Coordinates of C-alpha atoms in Angstrom, one line a residue:
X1 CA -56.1 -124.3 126.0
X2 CA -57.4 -126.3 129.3
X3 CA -60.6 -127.6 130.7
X4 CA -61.7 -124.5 132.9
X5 CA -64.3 -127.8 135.2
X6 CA -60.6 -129.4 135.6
X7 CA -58.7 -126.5 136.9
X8 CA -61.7 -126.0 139.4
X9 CA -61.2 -129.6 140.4
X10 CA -57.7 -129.6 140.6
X11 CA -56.1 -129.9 143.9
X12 CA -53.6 -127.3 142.7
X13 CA -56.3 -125.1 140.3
X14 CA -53.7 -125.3 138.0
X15 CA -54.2 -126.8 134.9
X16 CA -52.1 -124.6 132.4
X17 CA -49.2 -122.5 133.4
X18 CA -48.7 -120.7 130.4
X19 CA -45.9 -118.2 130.1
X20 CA -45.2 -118.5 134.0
X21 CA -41.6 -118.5 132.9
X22 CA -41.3 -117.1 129.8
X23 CA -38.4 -114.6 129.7
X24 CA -36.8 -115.8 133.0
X25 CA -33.2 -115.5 133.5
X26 CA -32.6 -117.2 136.4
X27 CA -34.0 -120.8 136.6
X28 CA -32.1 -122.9 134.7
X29 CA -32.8 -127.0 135.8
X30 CA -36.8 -127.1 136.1
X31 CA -37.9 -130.4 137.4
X32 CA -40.5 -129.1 139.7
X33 CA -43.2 -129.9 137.3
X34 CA -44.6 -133.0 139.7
X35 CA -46.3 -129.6 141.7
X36 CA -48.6 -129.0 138.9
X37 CA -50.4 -132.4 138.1
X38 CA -53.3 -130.8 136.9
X39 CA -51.2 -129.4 134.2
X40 CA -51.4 -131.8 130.8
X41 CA -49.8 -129.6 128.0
X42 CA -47.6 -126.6 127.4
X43 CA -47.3 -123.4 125.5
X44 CA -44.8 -120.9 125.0
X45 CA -44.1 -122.0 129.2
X46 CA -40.1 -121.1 129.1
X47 CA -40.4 -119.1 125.6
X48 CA -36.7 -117.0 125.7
X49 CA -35.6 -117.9 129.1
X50 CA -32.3 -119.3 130.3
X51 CA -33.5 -122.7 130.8
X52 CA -31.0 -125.3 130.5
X53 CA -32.7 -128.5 131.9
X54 CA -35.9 -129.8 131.9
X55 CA -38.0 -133.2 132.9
X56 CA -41.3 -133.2 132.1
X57 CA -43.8 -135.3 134.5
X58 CA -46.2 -138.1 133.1
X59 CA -49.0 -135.6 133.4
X60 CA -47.6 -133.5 130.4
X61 CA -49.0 -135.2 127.4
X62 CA -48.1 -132.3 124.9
X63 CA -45.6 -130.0 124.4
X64 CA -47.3 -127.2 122.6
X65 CA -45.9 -124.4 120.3
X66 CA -42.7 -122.2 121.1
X67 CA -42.6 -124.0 124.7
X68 CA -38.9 -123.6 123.9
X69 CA -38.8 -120.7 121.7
X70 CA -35.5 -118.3 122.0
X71 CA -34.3 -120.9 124.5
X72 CA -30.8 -120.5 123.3
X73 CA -29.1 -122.3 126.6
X74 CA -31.3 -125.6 126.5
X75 CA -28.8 -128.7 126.1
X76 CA -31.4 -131.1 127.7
X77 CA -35.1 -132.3 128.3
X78 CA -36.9 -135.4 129.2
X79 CA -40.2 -136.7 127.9
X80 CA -41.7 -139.1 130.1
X81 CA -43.8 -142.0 128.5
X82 CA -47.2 -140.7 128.3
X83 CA -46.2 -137.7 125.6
X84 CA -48.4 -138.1 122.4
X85 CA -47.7 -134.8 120.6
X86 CA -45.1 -132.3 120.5
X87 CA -46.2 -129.5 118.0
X88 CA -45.9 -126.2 116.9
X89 CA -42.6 -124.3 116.8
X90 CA -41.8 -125.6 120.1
X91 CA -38.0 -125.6 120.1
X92 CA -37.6 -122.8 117.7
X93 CA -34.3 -121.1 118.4
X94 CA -33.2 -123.1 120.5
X95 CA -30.2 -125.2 121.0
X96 CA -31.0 -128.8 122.9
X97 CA -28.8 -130.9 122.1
X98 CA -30.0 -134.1 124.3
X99 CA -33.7 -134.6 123.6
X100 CA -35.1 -138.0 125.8
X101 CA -38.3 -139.3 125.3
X102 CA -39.7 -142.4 127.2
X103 CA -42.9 -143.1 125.3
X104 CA -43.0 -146.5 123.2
X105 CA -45.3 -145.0 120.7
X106 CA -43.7 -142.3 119.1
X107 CA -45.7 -139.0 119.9
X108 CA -47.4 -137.1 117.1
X109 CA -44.5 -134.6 116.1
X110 CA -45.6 -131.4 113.7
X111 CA -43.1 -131.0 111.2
X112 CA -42.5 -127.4 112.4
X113 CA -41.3 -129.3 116.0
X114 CA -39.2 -131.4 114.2
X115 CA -37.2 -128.8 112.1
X116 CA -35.9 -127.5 114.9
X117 CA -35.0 -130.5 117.1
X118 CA -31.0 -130.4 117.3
X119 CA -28.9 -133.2 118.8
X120 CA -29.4 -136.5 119.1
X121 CA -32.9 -138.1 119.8
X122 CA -33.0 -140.9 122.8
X123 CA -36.1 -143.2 122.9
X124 CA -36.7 -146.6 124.2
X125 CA -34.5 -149.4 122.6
X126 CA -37.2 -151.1 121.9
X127 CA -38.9 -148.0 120.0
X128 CA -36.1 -146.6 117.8
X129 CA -37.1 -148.7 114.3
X130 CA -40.7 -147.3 115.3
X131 CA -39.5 -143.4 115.5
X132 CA -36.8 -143.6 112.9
X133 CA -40.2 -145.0 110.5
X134 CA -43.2 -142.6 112.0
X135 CA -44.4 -139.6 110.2
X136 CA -41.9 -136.4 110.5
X137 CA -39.5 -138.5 112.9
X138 CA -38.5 -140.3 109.7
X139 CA -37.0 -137.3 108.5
X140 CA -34.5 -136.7 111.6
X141 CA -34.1 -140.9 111.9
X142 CA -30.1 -140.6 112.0
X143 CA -30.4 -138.5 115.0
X144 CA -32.8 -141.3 117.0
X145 CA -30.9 -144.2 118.8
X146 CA -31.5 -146.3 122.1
X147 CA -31.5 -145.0 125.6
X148 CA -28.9 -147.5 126.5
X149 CA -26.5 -145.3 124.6
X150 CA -27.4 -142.0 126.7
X151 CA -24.3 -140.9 129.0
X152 CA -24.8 -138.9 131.6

C-alpha cells in the first residue's frame, strides 16, 4: 500500500500508518495527522474505534477502505483539498453525520464509499453543481450543499 524508497526517505519513515488505531477507545478528536507527512492514503487506520473527529492533512490524497469501519461515534471529518479518491467500504458502520471536503474537483468516490456516507455533504460553493453531477456523488446530491452553510 506505500512506496517502501519513500518511507526510507521520509523524515518521519512513515508513509502508511495502517491500523495504528484501529480498535482504540480512547482518542476521540485526531487532528495530529500534520506529524505524518509522509503518509498519502489510509486503510482500515481507525477501523472500530471511538473516534469522533477527524481532519485530514493535504498530504492524504485517499481515504482507503473501512478507514472508518465500526466507527459508530464519528459525527465529523474534514477532507482537505487535495483528496482525489475515497474508496472502499470506508465509512461502513459508521455514523458521520458532517462530512467536509475542500477539494474543487470532486474526488473519485467508489460506490461502496458512498452507500454509507450519512449526513449532509459540505464542499466548496463553487463545487456543489460539480459533486451533486459526478459519478456516484450524483446519487447522494440532496445531501451536498455549500460550505457557507456549515455551522459550527
Amino acid at each position: 500500500r506505500h512506496n517502501q524508497a519513500s518511507c526510507e526517505s521520509s523524515p518521519q519513515g512513515i508513509c502508511a500508518l495502517g491500523t495504528v488505531f484501529r480498535n482504540n477507545s480512547i482518542i476521540t478528536v485526531f487532528n495530529e495527522f500534520y506529524y505524518f507527512s509522509s503518509v498519502t492514503s489510509t486503510y482500515e487506520t481507525f477501523s472500530g474505534s471511538t473516534i469522533q473527529e477527524v481532519t485530514f492533512p493535504p498530504n492524504i490524497t485517499n481515504v482507503g477502505g473501512y478507514t472508518f469501519f465500526r466507527c459508530s461515534k464519528l459525527r465529523k471529518f474534514i477532507l482537505q483539498d487535495k483528496v482525489t479518491s475515497i474508496t472502499g467500504n470506508t465509512f461502513q458502520s459508521s455514523t458521520g453525520s458532517i462530512v467536509v471536503i475542500y477539494a474543487t474537483i470532486p474526488p473519485t468516490l467508489s460506490s461502496q464509499a458512498r452507500s454509507w456516507i450519512r449526513g449532509t455533504i459540505y464542499v466548496p460553493d463553487e463545487s456543489v453543481e460539480a459533486y451533486r453531477t459526478a459519478n456516484e456523488w450524483s446519487n447522494i446530491a440532496s445531501r451536498i450543499v455549500g460550505i457557507s452553510e456549515l455551522e459550527e
